[in-house]
PDB file of C-alpha atoms in Angstrom:
ATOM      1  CA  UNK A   1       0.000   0.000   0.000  1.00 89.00           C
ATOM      2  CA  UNK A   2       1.316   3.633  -0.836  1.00 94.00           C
ATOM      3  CA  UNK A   3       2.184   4.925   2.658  1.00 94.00           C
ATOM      4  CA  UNK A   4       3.512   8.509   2.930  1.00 95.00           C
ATOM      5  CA  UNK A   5       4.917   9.165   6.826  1.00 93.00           C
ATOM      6  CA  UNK A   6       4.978  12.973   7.803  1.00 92.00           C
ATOM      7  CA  UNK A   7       8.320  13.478  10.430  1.00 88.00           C
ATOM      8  CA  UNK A   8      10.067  16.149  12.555  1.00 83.00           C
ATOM      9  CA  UNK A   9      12.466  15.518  15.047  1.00 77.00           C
ATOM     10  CA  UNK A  10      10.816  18.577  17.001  1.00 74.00           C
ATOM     11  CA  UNK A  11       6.992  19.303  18.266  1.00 75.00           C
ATOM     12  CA  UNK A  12       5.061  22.343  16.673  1.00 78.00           C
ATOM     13  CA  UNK A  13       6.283  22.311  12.926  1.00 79.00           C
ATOM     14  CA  UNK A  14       2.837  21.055  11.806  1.00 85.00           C
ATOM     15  CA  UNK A  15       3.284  17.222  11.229  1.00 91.00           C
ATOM     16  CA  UNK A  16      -0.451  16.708  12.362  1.00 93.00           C
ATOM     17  CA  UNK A  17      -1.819  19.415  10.502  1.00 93.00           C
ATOM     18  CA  UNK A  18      -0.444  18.187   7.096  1.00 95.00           C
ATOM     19  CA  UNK A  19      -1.170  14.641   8.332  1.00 96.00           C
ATOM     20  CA  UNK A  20      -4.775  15.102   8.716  1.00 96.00           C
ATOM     21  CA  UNK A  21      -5.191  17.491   5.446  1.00 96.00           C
ATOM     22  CA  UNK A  22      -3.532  14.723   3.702  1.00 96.00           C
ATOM     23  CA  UNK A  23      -6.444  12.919   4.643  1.00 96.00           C
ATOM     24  CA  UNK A  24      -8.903  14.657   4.328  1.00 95.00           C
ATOM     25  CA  UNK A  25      -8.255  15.130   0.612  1.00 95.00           C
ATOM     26  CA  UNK A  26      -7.542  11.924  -0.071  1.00 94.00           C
ATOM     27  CA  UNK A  27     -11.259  11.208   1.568  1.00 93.00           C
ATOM     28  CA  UNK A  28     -12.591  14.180  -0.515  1.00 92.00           C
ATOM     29  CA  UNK A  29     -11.376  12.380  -3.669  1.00 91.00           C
ATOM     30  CA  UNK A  30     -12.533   9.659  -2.888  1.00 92.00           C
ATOM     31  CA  UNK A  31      -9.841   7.153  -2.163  1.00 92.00           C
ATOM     32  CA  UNK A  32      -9.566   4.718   0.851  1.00 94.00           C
ATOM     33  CA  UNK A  33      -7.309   6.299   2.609  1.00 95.00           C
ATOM     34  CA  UNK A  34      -5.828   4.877   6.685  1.00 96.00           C
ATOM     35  CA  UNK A  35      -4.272   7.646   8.777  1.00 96.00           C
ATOM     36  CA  UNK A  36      -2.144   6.343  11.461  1.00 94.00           C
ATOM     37  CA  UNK A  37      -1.576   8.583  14.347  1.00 93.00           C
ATOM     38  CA  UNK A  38       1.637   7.171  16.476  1.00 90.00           C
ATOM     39  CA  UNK A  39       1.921  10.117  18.482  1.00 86.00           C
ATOM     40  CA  UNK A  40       0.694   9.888  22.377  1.00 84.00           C
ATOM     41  CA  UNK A  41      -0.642  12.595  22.385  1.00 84.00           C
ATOM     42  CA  UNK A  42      -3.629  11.501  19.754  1.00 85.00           C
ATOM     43  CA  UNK A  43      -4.389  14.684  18.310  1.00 88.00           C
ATOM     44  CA  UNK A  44      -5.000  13.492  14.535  1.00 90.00           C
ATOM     45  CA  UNK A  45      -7.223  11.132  16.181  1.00 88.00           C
ATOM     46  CA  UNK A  46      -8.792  13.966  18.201  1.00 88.00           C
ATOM     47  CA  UNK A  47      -8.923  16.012  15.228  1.00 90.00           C
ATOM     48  CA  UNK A  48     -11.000  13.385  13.251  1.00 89.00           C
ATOM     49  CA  UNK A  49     -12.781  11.642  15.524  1.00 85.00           C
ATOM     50  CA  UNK A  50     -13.941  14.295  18.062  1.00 81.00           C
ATOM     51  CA  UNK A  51     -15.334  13.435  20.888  1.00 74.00           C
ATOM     52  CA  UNK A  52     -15.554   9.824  19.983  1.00 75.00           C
ATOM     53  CA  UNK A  53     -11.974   9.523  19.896  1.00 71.00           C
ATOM     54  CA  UNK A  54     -12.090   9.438  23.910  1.00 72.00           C
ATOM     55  CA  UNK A  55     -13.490   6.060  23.774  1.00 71.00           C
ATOM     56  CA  UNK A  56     -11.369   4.178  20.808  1.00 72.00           C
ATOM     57  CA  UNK A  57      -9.187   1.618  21.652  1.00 74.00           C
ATOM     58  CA  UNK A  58      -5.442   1.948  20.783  1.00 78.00           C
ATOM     59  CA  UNK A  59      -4.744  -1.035  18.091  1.00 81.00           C
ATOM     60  CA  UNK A  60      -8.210  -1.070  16.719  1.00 84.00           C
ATOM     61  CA  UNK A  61      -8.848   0.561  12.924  1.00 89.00           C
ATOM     62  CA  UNK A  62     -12.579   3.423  13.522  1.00 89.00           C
ATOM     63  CA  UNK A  63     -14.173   4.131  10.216  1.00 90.00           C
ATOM     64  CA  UNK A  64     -14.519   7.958  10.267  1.00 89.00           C
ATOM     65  CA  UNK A  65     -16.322   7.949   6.762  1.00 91.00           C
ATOM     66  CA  UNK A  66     -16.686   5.379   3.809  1.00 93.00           C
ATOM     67  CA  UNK A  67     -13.528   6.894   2.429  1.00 94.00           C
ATOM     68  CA  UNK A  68     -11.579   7.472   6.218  1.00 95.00           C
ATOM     69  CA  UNK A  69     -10.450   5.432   8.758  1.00 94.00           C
ATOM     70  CA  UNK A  70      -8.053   6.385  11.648  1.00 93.00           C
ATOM     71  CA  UNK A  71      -5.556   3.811  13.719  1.00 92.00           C
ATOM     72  CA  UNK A  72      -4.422   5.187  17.133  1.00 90.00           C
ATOM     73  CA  UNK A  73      -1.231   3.183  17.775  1.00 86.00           C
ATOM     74  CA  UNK A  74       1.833   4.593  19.494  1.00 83.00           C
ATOM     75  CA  UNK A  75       3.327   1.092  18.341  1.00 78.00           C
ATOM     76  CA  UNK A  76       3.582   2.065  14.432  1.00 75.00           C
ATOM     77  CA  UNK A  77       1.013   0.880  11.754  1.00 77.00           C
ATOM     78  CA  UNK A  78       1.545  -3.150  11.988  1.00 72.00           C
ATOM     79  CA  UNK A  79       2.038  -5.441   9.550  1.00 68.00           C
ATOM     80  CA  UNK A  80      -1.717  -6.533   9.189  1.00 80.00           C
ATOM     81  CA  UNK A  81      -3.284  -4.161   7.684  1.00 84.00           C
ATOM     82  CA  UNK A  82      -6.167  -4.710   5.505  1.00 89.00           C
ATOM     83  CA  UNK A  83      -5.931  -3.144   2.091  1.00 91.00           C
ATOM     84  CA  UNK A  84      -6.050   0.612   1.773  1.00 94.00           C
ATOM     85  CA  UNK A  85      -5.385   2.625  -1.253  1.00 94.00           C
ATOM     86  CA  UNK A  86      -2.837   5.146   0.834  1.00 95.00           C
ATOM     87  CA  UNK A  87      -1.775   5.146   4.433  1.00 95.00           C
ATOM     88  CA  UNK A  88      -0.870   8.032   6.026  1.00 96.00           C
ATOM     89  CA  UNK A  89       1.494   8.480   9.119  1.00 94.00           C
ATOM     90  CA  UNK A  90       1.421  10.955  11.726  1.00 93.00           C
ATOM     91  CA  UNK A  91       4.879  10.342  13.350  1.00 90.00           C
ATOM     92  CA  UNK A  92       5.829  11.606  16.822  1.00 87.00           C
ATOM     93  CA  UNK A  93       9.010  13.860  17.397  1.00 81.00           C
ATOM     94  CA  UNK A  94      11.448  11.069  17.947  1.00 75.00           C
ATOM     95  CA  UNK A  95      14.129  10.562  16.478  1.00 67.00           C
ATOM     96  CA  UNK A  96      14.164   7.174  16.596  1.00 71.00           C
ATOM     97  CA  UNK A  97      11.537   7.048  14.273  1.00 73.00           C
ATOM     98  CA  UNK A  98      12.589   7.625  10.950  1.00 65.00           C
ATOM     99  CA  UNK A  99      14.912   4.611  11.310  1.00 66.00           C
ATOM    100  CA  UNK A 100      12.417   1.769  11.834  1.00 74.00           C
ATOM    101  CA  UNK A 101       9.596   2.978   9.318  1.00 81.00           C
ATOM    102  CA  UNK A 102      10.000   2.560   5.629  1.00 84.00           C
ATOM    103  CA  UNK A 103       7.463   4.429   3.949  1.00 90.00           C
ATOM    104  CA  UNK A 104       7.111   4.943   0.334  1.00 93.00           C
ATOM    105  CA  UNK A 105       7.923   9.092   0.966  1.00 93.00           C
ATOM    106  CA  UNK A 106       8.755  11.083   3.844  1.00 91.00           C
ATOM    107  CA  UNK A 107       7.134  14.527   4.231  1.00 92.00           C
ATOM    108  CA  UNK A 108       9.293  16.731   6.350  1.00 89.00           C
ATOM    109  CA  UNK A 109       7.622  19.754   7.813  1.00 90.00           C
ATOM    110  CA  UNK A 110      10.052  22.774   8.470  1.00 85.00           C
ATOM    111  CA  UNK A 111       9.194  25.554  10.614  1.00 82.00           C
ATOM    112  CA  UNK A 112      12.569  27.128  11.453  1.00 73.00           C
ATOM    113  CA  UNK A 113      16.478  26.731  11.619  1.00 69.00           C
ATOM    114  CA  UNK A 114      16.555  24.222  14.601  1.00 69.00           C
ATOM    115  CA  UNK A 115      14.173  21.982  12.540  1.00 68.00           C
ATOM    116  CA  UNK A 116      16.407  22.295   9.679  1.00 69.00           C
ATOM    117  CA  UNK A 117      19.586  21.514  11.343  1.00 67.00           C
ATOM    118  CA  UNK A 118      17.994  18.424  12.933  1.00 67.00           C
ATOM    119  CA  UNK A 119      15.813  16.886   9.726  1.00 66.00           C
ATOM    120  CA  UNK A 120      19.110  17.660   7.408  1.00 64.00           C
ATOM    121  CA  UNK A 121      21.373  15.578   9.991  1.00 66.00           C
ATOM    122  CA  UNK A 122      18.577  12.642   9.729  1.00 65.00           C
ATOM    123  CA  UNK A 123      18.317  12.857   6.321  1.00 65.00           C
ATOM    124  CA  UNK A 124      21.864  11.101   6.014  1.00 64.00           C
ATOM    125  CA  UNK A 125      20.702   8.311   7.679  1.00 62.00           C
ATOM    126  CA  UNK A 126      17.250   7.816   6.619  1.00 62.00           C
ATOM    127  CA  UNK A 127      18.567   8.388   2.951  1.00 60.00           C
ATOM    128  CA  UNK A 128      20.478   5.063   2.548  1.00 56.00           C
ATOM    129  CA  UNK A 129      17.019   3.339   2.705  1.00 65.00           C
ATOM    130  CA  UNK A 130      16.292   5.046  -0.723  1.00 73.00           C
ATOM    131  CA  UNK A 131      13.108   6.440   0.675  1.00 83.00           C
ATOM    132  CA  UNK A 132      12.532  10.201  -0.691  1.00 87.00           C
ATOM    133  CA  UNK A 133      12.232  12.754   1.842  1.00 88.00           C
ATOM    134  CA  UNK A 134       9.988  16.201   0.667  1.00 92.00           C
ATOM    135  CA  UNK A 135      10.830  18.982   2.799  1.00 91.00           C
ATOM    136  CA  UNK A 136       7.765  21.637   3.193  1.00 92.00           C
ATOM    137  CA  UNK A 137       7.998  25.108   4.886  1.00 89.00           C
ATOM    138  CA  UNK A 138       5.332  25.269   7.435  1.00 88.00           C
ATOM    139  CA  UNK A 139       4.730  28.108   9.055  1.00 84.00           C
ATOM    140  CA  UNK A 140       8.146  29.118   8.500  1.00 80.00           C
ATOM    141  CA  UNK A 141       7.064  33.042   7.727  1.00 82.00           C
ATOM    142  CA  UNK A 142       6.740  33.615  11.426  1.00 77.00           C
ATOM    143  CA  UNK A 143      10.433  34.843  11.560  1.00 76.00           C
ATOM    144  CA  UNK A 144      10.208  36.474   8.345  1.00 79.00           C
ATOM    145  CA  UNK A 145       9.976  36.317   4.859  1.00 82.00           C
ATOM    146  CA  UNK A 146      13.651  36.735   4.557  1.00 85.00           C
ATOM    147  CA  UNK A 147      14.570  33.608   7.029  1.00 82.00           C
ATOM    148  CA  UNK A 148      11.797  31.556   5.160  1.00 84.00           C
ATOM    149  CA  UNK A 149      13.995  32.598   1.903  1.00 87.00           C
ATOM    150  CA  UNK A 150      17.129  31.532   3.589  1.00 84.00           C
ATOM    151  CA  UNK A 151      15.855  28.234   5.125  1.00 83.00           C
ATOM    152  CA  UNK A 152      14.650  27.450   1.281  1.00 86.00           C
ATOM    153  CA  UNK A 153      17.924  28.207  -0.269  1.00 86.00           C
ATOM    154  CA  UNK A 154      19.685  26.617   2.296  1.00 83.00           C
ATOM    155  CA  UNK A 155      17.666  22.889   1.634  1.00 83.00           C
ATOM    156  CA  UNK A 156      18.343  23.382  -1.934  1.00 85.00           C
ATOM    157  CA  UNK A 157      22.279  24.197  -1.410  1.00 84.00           C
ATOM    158  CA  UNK A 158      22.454  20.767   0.505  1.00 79.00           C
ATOM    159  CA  UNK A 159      20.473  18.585  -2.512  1.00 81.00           C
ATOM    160  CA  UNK A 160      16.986  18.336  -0.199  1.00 84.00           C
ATOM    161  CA  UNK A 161      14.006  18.571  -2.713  1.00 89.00           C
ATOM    162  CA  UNK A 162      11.858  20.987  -1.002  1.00 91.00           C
ATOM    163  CA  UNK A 163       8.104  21.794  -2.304  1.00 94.00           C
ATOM    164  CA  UNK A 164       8.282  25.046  -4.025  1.00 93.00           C
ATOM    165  CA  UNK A 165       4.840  26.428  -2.281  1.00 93.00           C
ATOM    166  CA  UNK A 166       5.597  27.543   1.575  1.00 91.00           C
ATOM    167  CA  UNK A 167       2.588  27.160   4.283  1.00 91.00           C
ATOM    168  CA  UNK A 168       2.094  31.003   5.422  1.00 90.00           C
ATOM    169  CA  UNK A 169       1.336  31.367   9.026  1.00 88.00           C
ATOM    170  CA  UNK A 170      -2.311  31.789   8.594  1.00 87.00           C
ATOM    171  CA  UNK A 171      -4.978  32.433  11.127  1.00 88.00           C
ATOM    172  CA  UNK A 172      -7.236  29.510   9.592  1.00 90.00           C
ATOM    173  CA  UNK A 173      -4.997  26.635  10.266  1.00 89.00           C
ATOM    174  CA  UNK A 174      -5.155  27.624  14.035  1.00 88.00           C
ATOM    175  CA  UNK A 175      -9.201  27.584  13.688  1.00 90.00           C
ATOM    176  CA  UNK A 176      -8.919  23.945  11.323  1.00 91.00           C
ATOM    177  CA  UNK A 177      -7.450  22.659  14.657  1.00 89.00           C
ATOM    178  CA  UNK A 178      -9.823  24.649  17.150  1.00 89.00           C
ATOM    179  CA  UNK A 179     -13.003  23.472  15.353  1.00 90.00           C
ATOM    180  CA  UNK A 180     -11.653  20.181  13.940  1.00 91.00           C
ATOM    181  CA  UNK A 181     -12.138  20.834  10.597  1.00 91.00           C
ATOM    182  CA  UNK A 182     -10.309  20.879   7.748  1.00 93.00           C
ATOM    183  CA  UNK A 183      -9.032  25.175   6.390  1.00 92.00           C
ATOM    184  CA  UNK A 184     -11.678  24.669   3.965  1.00 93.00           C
ATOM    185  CA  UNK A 185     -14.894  24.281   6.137  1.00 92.00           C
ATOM    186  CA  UNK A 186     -13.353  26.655   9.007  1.00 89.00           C
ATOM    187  CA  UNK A 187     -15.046  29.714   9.973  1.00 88.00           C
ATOM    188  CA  UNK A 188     -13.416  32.609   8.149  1.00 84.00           C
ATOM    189  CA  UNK A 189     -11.355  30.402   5.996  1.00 79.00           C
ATOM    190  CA  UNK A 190      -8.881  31.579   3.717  1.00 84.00           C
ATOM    191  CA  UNK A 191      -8.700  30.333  -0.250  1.00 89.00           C
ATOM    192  CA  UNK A 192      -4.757  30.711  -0.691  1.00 90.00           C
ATOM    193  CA  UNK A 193      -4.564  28.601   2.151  1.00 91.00           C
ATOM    194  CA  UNK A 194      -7.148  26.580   0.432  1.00 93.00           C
ATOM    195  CA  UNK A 195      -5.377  26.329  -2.461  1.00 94.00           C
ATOM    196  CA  UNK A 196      -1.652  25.918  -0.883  1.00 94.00           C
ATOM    197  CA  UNK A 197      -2.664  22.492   0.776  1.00 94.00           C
ATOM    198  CA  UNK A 198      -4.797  20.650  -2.156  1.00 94.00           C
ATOM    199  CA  UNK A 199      -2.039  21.792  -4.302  1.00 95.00           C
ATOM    200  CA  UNK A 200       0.435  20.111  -1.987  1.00 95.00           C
ATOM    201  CA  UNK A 201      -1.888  17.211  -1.203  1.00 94.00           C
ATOM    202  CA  UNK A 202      -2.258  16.761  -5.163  1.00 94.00           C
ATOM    203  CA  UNK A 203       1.594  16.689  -5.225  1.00 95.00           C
ATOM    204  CA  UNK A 204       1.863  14.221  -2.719  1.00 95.00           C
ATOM    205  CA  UNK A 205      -0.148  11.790  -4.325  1.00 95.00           C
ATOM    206  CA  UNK A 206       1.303  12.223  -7.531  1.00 94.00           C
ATOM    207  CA  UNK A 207       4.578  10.958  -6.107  1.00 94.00           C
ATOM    208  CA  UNK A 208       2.939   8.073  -4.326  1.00 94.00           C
ATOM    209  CA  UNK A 209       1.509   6.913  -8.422  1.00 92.00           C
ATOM    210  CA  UNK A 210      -2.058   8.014  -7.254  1.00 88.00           C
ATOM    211  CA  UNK A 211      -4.585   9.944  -9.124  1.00 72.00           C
ATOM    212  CA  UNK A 212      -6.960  12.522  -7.410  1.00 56.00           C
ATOM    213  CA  UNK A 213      -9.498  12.592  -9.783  1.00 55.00           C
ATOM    214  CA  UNK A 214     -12.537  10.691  -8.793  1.00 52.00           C
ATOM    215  CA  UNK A 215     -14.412  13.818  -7.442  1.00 51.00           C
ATOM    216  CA  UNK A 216     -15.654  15.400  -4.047  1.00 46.00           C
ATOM    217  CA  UNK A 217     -17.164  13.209  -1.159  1.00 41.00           C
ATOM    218  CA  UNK A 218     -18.565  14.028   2.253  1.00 40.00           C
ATOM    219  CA  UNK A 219     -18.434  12.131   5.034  1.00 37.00           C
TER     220      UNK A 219
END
């Protein structure tokens, strides 16, 4: 199964937030699509299951929608999986990690210099594995447009492929995660936001060999 894990070495640089968006599109489009949340904190599980996720069982697979369903396990996806046309990880900051999962593509969310410093050094060893690592710049604008320019160049200079669209900071992801929703059914939301995650989203899949053409859903 196409599995795409989403990794930081660091909290805060938006690994849940692209994790569940991920999702979300690939339920919008209509493919069966697993997202796996290992963190301990459970708050991609949270985010799609609401309330309901205070009563889910660690280990067991909860089908959010027809198109959605959502594994809470700290332990890593398994090995029994039944079939699912894309799985996607929401990794905890450890380091550990991206050593004993071998995904099909690593998204690597970067929201400032330590995050880059750490995710380049990891890159060396995860690389070896021949598993492609996409660097995105999430929320990176917060120091400025000029260090968002310089943390850019900087991936580039050292031969990281980096997705050419930054996240802005944006006052709609923050209400996404408030409400639970995805940017696009938040109150106030904003279209280039919109538009900067389904384009990304689109990307994503592309690289995994999947199409996103089958049309909108709901849940």
């Amino acid at each position: 199964m196409p599995t795409v894990a989403i990794w930081n070495h660091k909290g805060g640089s938006g690994k849940t937030t692209l994790a569940v968006h991920l999702a979300y599109l690939a339920e919008r489009s209509r493919r069966k699509a697993l997202l796996v949340d290992m963190d301990r904190q459970g708050n991609a599980l949270q985010w799609l299951m609401g309330d309901d996720a205070q009563n889910l069982q660690p280990g067991s697979i909860h089908e959010r929608s027809k198109y959605l369903s959502v594994l809470y396990s700290p332990e890593g996806p398994g090995l029994n999986l039944p079939p699912f046309e894309v799985v996607i990880v929401d990794c905890p900051p450890a380091l550990e990690v991206a050593t004993h999962l071998t995904p099909d593509l690593w998204i690597v969310p970067i929201d400032s210099t330590f995050a880059l410093r750490g995710a380049a050094n990891v890159h060396a060893d995860v690389s070896p594995t021949g598993v492609p690592m996409l660097f995105v710049l999430n929320r990176a604008d917060t120091g400025g447009v000029r260090i968002q320019k310089g943390l850019f160049e900087e991936l580039q200079a050292n031969g990281l492929e980096v997705w050419p669209e930054p996240i802005p900071d944006n006052a709609t992801l923050s209400r996404a995660a408030t409400y639970r929703l995805p940017v696009w059914d938040a109150p106030f939301g904003s279209k280039n936001i919109n538009g900067i995650l389904e384009r990304l989203g689109k990307g994503v899949f592309q690289k995994l060999g999947l199409r996103t053409s089958r049309g909108s859903t709901s849940s």
